[in-house]
PDB file of C-alpha atoms in Angstrom:
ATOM      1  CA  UNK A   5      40.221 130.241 228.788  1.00 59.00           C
ATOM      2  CA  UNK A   6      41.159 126.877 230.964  1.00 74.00           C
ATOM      3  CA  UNK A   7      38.162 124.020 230.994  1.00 81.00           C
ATOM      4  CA  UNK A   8      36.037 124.996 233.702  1.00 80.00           C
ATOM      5  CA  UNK A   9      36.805 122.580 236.584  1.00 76.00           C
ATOM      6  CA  UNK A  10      32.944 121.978 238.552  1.00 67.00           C
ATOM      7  CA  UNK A  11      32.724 119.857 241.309  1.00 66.00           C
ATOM      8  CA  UNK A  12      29.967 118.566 242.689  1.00 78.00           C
ATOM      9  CA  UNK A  13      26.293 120.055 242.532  1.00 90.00           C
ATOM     10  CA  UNK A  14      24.819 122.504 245.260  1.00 93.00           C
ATOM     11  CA  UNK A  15      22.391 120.648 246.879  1.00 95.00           C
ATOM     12  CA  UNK A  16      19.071 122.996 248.011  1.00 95.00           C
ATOM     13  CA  UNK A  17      16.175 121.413 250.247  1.00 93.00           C
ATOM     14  CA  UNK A  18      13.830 123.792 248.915  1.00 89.00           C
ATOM     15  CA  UNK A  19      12.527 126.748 251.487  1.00 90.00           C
ATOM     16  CA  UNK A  20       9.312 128.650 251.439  1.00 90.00           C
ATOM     17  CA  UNK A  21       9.080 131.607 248.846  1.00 88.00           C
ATOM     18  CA  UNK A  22       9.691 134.793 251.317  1.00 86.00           C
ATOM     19  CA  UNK A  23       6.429 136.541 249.846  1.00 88.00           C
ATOM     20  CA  UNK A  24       3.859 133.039 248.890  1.00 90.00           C
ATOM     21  CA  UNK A  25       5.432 131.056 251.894  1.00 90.00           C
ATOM     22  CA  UNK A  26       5.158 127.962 248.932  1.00 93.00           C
ATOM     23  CA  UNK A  27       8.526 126.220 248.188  1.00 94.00           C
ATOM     24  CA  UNK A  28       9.211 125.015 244.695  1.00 95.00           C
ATOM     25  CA  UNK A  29      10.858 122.099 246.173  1.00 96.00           C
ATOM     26  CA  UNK A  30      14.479 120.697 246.456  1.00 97.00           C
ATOM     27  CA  UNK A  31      17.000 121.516 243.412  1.00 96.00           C
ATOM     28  CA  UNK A  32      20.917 121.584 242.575  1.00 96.00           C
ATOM     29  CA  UNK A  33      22.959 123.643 240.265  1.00 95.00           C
ATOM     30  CA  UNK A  34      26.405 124.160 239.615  1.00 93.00           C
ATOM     31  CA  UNK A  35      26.784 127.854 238.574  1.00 91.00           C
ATOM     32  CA  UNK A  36      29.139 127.832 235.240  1.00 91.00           C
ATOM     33  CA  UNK A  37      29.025 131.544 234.222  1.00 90.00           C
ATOM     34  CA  UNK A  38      30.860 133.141 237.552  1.00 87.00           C
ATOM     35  CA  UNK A  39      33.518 130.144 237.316  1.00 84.00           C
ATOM     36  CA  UNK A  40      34.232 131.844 233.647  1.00 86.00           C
ATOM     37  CA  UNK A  41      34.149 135.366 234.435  1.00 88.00           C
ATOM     38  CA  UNK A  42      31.453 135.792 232.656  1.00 92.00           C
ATOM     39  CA  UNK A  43      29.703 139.006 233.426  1.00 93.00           C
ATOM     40  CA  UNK A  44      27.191 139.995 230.731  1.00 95.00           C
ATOM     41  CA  UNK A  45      25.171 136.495 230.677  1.00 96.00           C
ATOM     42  CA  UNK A  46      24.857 133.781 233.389  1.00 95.00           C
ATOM     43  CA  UNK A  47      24.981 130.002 232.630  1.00 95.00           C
ATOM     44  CA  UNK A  48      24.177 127.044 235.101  1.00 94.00           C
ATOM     45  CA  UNK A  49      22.873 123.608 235.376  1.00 96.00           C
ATOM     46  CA  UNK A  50      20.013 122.726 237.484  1.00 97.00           C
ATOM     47  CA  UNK A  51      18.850 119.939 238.452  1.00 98.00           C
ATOM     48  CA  UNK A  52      14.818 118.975 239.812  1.00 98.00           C
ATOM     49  CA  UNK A  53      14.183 116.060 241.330  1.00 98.00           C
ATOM     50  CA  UNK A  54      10.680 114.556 240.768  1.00 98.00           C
ATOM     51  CA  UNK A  55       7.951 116.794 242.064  1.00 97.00           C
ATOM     52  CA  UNK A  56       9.736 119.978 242.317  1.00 98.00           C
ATOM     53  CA  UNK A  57       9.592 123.342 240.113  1.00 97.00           C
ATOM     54  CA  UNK A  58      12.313 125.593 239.112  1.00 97.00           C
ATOM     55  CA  UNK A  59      10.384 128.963 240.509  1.00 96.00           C
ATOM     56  CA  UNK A  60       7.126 130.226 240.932  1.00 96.00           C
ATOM     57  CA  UNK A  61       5.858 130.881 236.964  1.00 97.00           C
ATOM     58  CA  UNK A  62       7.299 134.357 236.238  1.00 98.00           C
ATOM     59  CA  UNK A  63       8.709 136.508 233.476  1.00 98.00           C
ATOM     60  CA  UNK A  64      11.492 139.579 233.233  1.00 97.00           C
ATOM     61  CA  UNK A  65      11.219 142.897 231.700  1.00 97.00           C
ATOM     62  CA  UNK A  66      15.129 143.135 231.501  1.00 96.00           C
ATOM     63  CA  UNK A  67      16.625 140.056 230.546  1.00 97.00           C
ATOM     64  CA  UNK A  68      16.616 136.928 228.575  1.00 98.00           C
ATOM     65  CA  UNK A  69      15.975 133.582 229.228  1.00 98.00           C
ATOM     66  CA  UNK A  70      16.699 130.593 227.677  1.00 98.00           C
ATOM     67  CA  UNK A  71      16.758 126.679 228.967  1.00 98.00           C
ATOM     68  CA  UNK A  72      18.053 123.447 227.362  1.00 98.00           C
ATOM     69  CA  UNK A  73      16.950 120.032 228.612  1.00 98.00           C
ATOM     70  CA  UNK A  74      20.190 117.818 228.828  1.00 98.00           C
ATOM     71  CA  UNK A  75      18.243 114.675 230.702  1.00 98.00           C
ATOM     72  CA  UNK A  76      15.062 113.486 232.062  1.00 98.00           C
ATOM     73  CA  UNK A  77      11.492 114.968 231.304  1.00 98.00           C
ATOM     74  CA  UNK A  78      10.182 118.402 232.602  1.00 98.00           C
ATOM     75  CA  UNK A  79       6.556 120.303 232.325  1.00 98.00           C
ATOM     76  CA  UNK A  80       6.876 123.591 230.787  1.00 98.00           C
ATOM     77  CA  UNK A  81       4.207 125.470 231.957  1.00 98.00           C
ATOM     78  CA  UNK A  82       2.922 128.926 230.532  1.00 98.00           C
ATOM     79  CA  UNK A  83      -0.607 129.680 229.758  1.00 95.00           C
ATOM     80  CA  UNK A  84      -0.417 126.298 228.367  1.00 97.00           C
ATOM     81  CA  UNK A  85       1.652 123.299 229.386  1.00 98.00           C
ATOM     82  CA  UNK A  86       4.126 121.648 226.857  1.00 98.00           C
ATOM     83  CA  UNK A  87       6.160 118.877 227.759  1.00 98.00           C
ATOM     84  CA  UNK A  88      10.317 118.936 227.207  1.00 98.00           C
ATOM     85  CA  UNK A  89      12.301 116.424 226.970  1.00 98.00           C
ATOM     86  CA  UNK A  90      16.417 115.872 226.371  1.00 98.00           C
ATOM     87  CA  UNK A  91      17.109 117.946 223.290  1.00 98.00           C
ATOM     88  CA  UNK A  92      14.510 120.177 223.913  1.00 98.00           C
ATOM     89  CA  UNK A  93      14.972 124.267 224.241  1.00 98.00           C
ATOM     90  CA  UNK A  94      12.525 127.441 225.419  1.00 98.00           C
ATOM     91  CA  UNK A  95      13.139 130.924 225.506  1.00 98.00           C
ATOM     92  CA  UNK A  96      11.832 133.976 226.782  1.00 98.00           C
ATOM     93  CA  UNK A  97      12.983 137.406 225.278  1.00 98.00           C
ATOM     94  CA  UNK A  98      12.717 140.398 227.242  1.00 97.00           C
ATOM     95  CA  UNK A  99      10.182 141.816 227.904  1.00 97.00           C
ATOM     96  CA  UNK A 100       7.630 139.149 226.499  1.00 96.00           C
ATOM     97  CA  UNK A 101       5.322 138.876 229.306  1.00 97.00           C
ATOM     98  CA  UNK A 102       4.929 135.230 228.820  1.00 97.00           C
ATOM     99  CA  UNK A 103       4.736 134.025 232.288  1.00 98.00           C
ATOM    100  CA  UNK A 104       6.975 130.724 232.473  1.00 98.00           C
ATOM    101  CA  UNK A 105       7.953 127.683 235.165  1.00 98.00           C
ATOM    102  CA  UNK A 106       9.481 124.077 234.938  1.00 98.00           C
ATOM    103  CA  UNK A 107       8.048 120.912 236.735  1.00 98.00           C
ATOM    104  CA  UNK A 108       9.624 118.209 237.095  1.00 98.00           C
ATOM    105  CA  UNK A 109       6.201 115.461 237.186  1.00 98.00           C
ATOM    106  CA  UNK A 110       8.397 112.049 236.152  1.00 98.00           C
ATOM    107  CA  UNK A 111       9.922 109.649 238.303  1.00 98.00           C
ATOM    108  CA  UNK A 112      13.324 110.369 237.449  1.00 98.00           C
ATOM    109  CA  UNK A 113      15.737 113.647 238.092  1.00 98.00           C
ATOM    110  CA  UNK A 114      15.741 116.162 234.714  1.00 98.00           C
ATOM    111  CA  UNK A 115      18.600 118.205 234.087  1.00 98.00           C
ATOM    112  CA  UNK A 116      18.793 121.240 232.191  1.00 98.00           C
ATOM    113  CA  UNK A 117      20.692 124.128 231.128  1.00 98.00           C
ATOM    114  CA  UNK A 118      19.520 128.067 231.870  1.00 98.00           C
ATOM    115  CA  UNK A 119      21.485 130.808 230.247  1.00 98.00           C
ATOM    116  CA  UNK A 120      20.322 134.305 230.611  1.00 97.00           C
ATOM    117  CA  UNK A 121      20.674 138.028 230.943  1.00 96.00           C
ATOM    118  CA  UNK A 122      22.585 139.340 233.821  1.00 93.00           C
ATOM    119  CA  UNK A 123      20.640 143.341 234.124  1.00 92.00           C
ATOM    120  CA  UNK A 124      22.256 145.584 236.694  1.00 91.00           C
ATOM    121  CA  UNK A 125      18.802 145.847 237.532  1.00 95.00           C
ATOM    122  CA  UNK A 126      15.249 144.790 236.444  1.00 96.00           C
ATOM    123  CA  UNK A 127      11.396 144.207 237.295  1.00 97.00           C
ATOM    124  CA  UNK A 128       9.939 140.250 237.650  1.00 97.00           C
ATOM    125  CA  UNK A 129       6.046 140.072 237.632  1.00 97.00           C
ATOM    126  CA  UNK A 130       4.614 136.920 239.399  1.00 97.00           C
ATOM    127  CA  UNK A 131       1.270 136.957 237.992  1.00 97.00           C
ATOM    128  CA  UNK A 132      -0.109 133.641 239.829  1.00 96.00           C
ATOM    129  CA  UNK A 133       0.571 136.113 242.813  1.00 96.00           C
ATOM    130  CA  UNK A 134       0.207 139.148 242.103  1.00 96.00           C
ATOM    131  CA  UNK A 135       3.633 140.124 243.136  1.00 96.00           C
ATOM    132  CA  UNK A 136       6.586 141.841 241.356  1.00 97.00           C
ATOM    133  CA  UNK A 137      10.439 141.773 241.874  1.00 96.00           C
ATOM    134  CA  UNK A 138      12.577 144.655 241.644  1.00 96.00           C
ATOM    135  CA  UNK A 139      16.049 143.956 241.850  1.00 95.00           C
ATOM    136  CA  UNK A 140      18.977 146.592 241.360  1.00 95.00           C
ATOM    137  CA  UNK A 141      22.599 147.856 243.175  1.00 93.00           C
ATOM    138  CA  UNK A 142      20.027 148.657 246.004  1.00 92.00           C
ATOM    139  CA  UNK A 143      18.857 145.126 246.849  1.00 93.00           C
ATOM    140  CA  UNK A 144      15.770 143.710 246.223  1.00 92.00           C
ATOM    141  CA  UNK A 145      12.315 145.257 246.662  1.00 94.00           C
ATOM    142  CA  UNK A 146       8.833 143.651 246.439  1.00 95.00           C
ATOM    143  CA  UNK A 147       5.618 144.910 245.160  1.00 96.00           C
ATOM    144  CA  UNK A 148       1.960 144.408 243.961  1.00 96.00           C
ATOM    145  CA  UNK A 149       1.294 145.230 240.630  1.00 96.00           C
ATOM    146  CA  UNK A 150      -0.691 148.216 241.520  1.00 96.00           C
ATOM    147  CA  UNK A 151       2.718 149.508 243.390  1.00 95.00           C
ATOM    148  CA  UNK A 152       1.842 148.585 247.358  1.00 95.00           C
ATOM    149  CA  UNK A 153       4.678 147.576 248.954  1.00 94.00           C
ATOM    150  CA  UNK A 154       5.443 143.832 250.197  1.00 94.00           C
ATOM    151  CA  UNK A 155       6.917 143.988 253.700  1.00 86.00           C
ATOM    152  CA  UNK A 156       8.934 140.705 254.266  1.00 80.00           C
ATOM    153  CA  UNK A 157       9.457 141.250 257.771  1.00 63.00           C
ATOM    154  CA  UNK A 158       6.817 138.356 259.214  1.00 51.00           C
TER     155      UNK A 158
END
């Protein structure tokens, strides 16, 4: 396989979440896995600016997660909050209903690694909002825990 050749970062101002209306803030990434082929795992970088998150705290049924800090400082937050810092890994097996977020609370941009699972399809609960991703060949489909449907269309 060649080096993977990755120009510059894909810059994101940050929009409101289509079901909480809250934005996580501004971010970049440069998306490594698709520029490999790679179909059975994704990897990127992201980067947060200060003040922003990487998603609403969340976890999968499906697939794995994993993150490596490269630079900078970020909040891990679960049901506790631990801080990472270059060096520092998480990970999140399938399954493990350990809801999960990064915030980025320094002064400085942190830059980190995500590698995970790349399910055909798969459930992720948002338990801060009591909403719950289903994602497949169909699309995407949003729920309440108890099964009500989330209509998007505002």
């Amino acid at each position: 396989m060649p080096k993977i050749t990755n120009a510059d970062w894909s810059e994101f101002a940050g929009t409101p979440n289509p079901v909480t209306g809250i934005s996580n803030g501004p971010y970049g990434e440069k998306v490594l896995g698709d520029a490999a082929g790679l179909t059975q795992f994704g990897v990127r970088l992201e980067r947060l600016p200060p003040g922003s998150s990487s998603s609403h705290r969340h976890w999968h049924e499906t697939e794995d997660e994993f993150v490596y800090v490269i630079s900078g400082e970020l909040v891990l937050i679960e049901n506790e909050e631990t801080v990472l810092i270059a060096g520092d890994a998480a990970g999140w097996a399938a399954g493990d209903a350990v809801a999960h977020c990064l915030e980025n609370r320094s002064d400085e941009p942190a830059t980190y690694l995500v590698l995970g699972t790349r399910a055909a399809s798969g459930t992720v609960h948002y338990p801060d909002h009591d909403v719950v991703l289903e994602h497949g060949p169909e699309g995407y489909r949003f729920r309440r825990p108890d099964g009500t449907p989330i209509d998007l269309k505002r």
